[in-house]
mmCIF file of C-alpha atoms in Angstrom:
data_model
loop_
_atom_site.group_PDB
_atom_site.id
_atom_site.type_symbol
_atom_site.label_atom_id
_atom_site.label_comp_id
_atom_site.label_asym_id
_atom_site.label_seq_id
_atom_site.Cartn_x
_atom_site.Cartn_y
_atom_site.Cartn_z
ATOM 1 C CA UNK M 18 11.340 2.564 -15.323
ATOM 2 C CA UNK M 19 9.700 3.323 -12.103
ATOM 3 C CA UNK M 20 8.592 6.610 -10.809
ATOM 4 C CA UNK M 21 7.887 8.151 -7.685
ATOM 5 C CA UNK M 22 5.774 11.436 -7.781
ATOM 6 C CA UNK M 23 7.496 14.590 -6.833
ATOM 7 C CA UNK M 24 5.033 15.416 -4.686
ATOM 8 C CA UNK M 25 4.661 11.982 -2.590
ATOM 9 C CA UNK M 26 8.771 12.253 -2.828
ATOM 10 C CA UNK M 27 8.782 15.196 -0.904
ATOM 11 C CA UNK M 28 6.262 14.003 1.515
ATOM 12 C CA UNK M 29 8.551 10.689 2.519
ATOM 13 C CA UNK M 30 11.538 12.939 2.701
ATOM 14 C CA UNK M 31 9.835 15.098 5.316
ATOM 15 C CA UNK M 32 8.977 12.248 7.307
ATOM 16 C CA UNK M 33 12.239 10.349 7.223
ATOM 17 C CA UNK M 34 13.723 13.899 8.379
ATOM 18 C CA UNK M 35 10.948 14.188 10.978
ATOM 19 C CA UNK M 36 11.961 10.368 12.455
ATOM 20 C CA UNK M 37 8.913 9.202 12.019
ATOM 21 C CA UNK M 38 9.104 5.363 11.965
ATOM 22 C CA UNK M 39 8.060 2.336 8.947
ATOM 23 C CA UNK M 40 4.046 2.489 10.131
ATOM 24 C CA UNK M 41 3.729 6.196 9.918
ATOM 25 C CA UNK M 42 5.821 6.379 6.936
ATOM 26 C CA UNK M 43 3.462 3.239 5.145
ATOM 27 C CA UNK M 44 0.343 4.876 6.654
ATOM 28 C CA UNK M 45 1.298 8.094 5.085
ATOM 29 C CA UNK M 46 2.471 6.619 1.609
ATOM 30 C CA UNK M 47 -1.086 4.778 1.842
ATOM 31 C CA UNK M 48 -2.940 7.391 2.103
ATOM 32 C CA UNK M 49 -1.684 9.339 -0.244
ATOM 33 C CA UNK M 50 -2.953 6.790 -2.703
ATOM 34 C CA UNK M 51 -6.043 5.490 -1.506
ATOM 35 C CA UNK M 52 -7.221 9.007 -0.599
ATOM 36 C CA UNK M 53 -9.990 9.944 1.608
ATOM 37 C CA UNK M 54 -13.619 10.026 1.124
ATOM 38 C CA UNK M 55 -15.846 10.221 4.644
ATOM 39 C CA UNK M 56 -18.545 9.070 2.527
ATOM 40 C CA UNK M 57 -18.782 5.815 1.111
ATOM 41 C CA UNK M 58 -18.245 4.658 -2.482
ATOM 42 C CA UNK M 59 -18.162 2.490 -4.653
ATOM 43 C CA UNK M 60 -14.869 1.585 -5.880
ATOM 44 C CA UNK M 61 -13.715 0.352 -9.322
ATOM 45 C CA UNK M 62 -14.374 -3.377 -8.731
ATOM 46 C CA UNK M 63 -17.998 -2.636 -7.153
ATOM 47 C CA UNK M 64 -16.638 -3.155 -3.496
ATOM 48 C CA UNK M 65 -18.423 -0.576 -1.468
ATOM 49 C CA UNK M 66 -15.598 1.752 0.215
ATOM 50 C CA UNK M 67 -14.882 4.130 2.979
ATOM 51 C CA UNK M 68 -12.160 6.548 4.192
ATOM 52 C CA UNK M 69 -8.808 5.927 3.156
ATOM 53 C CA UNK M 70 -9.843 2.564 1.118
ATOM 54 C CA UNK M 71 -11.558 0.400 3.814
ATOM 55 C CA UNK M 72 -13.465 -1.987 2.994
ATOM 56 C CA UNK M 73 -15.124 -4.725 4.520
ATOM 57 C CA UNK M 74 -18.675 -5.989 5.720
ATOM 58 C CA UNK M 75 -18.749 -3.081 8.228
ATOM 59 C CA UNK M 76 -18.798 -0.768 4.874
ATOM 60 C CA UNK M 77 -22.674 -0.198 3.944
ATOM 61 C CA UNK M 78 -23.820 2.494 1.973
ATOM 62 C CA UNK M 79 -24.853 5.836 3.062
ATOM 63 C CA UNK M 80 -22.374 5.542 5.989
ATOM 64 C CA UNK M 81 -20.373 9.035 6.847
ATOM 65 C CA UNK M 82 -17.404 8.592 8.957
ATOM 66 C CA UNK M 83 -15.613 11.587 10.368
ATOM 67 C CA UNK M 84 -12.125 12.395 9.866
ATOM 68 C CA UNK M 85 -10.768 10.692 13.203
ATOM 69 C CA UNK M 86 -13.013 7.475 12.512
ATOM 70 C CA UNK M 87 -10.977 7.450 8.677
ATOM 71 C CA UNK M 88 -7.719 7.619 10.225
ATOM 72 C CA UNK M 89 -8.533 4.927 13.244
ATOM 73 C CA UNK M 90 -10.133 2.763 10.523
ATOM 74 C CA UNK M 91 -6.583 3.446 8.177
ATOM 75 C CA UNK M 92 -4.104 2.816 10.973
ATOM 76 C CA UNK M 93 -6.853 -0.626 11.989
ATOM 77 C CA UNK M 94 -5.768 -1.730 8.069
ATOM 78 C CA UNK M 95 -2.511 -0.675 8.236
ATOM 79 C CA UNK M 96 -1.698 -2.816 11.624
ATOM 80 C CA UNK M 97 -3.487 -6.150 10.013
ATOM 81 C CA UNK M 98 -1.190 -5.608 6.411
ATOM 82 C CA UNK M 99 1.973 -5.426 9.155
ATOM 83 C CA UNK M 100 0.815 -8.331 10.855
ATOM 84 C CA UNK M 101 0.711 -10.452 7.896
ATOM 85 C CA UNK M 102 3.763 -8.925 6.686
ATOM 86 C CA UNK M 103 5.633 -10.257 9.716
ATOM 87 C CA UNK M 104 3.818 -13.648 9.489
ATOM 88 C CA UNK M 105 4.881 -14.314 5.751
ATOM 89 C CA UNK M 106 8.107 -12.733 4.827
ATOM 90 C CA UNK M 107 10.955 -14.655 6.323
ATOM 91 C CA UNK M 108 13.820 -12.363 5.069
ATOM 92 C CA UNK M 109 15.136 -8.977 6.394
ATOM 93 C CA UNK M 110 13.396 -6.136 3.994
ATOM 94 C CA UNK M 111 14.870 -2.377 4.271
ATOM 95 C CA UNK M 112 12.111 0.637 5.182
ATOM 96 C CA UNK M 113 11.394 1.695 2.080
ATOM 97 C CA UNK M 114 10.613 -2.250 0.585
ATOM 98 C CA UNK M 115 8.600 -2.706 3.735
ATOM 99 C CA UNK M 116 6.486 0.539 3.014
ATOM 100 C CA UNK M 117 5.712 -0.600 -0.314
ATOM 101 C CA UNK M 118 4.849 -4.282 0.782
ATOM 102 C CA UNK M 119 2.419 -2.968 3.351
ATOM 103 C CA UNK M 120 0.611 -0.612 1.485
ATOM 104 C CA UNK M 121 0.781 -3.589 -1.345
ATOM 105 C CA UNK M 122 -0.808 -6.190 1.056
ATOM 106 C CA UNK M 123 -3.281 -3.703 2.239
ATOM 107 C CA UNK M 124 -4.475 -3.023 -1.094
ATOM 108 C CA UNK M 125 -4.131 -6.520 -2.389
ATOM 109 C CA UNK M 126 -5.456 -8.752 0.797
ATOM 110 C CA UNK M 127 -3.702 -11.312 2.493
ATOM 111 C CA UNK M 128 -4.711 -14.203 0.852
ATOM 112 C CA UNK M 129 -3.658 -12.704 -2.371
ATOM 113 C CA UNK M 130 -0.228 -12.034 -0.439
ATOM 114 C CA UNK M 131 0.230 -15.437 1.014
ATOM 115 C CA UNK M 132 -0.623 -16.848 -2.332
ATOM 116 C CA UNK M 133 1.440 -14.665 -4.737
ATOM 117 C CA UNK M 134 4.486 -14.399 -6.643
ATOM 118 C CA UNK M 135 5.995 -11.625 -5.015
ATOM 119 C CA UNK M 136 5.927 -12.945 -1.472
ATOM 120 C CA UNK M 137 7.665 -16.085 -2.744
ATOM 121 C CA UNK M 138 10.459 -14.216 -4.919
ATOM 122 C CA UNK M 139 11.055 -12.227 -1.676
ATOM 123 C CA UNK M 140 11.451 -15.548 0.731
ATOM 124 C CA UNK M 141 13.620 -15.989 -2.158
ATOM 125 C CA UNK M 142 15.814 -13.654 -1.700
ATOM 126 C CA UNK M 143 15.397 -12.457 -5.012
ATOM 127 C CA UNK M 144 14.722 -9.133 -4.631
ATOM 128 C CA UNK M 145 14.925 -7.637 -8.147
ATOM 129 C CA UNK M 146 12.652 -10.075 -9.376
ATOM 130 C CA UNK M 147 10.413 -9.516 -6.273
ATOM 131 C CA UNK M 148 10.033 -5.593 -6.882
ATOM 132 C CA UNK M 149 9.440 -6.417 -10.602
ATOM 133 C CA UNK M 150 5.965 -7.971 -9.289
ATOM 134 C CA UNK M 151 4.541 -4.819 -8.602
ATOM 135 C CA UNK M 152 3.676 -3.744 -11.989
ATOM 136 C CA UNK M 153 1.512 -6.768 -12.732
ATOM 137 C CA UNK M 154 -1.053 -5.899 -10.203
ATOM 138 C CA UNK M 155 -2.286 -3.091 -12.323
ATOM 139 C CA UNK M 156 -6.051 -4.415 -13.487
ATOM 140 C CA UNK M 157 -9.583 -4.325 -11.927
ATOM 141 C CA UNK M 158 -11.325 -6.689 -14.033
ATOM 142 C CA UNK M 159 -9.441 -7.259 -16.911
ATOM 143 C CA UNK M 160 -9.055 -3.428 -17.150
ATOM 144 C CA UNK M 161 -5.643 -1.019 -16.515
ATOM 145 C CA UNK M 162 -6.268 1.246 -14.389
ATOM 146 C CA UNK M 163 -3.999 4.451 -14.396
ATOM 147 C CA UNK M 164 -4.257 4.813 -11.013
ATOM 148 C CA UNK M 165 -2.774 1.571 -10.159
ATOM 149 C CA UNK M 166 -0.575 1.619 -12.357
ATOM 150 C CA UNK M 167 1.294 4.910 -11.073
ATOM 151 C CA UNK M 168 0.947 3.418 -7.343
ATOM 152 C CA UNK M 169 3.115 0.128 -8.617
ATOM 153 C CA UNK M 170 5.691 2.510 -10.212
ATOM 154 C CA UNK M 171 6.177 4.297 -6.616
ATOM 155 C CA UNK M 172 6.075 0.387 -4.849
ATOM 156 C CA UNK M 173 8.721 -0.761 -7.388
ATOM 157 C CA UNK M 174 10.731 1.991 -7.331
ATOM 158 C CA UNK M 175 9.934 2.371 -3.257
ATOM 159 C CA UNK M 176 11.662 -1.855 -3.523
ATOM 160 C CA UNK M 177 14.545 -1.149 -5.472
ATOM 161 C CA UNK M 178 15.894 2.195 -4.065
ATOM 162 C CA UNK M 179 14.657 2.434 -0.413
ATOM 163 C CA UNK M 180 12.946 5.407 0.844
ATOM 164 C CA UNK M 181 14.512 9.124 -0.199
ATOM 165 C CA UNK M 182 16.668 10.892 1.950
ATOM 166 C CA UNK M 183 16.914 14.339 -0.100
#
């Protein structure tokens, strides 16, 4: 059964209440999984990392970004995963399954995206099916990772139900 955290729960609440609109809300929900380091890292597939998850060939290491640069670099991320969104899915999606996609396609790629299961289930129209997709993408290398796994709960459930509203 899919979960979404109390504490990210609240969160979307607040900013459904506040207006704010399906980038900020996606940014947010991003964020609050990929976390922030200024620093960079190396993440659990070896891919040197930055800020809220970036990574890229502008990522070397020993690089310190400050907390404005993190958030440009997040929102710079978040504007390419909407942009392929739009270019791929050719079916209407509510807020809260367009949240989860974004944050998914961010975190995935886009040529994963283009090239997966989900994105063709939800051309489909199949929608059930579609947000059942989530939970496969739990592994780095063979592995499970917790992590991921609780993040593809929250997408799934994010899919089926729509954002909260109390």
């Amino acid at each position: 059964m899919p979960k979404l955290p109390p504490a990210l729960r609240k969160k979307l609440i607040a900013l459904v209440l506040a207006g704010a609109g399906t980038v900020g809300i996606a940014t947010s929900y991003t964020a609050y999984w990929e976390g922030k380091s200024n620093a960079t890292y190396i993440d659990p597939t070896g891919t040197p990392t930055i800020c809220y998850g970036h990574t890229g060939p502008d990522v070397k290491p020993g690089m310190v970004k400050t907390d404005a640069e993190c958030l440009a670099l997040l929102k710079q991320d978040m504007s390419w995963a909407f942009a392929a969104i739009q270019r791929y899915v050719k079916v209407p999606l509510t807020q809260g399954q367009t949240v989860a996609l974004a944050s998914w396609v961010f975190w995935a790629g886009e040529t994963n995206f283009r090239n997966s299961t989900l994105l063709r289930l939800i051309n489909e129209g199949k929608m059930p099916a579609a947000c059942g997709q989530y939970i496969r993408w739990i592994y780095s290398k063979g592995q499970k990772l917790p992590g991921l796994e609780a993040r593809r709960s929250a997408d799934e459930w994010l899919c089926r139900y729509d954002l909260p509203q109390s």
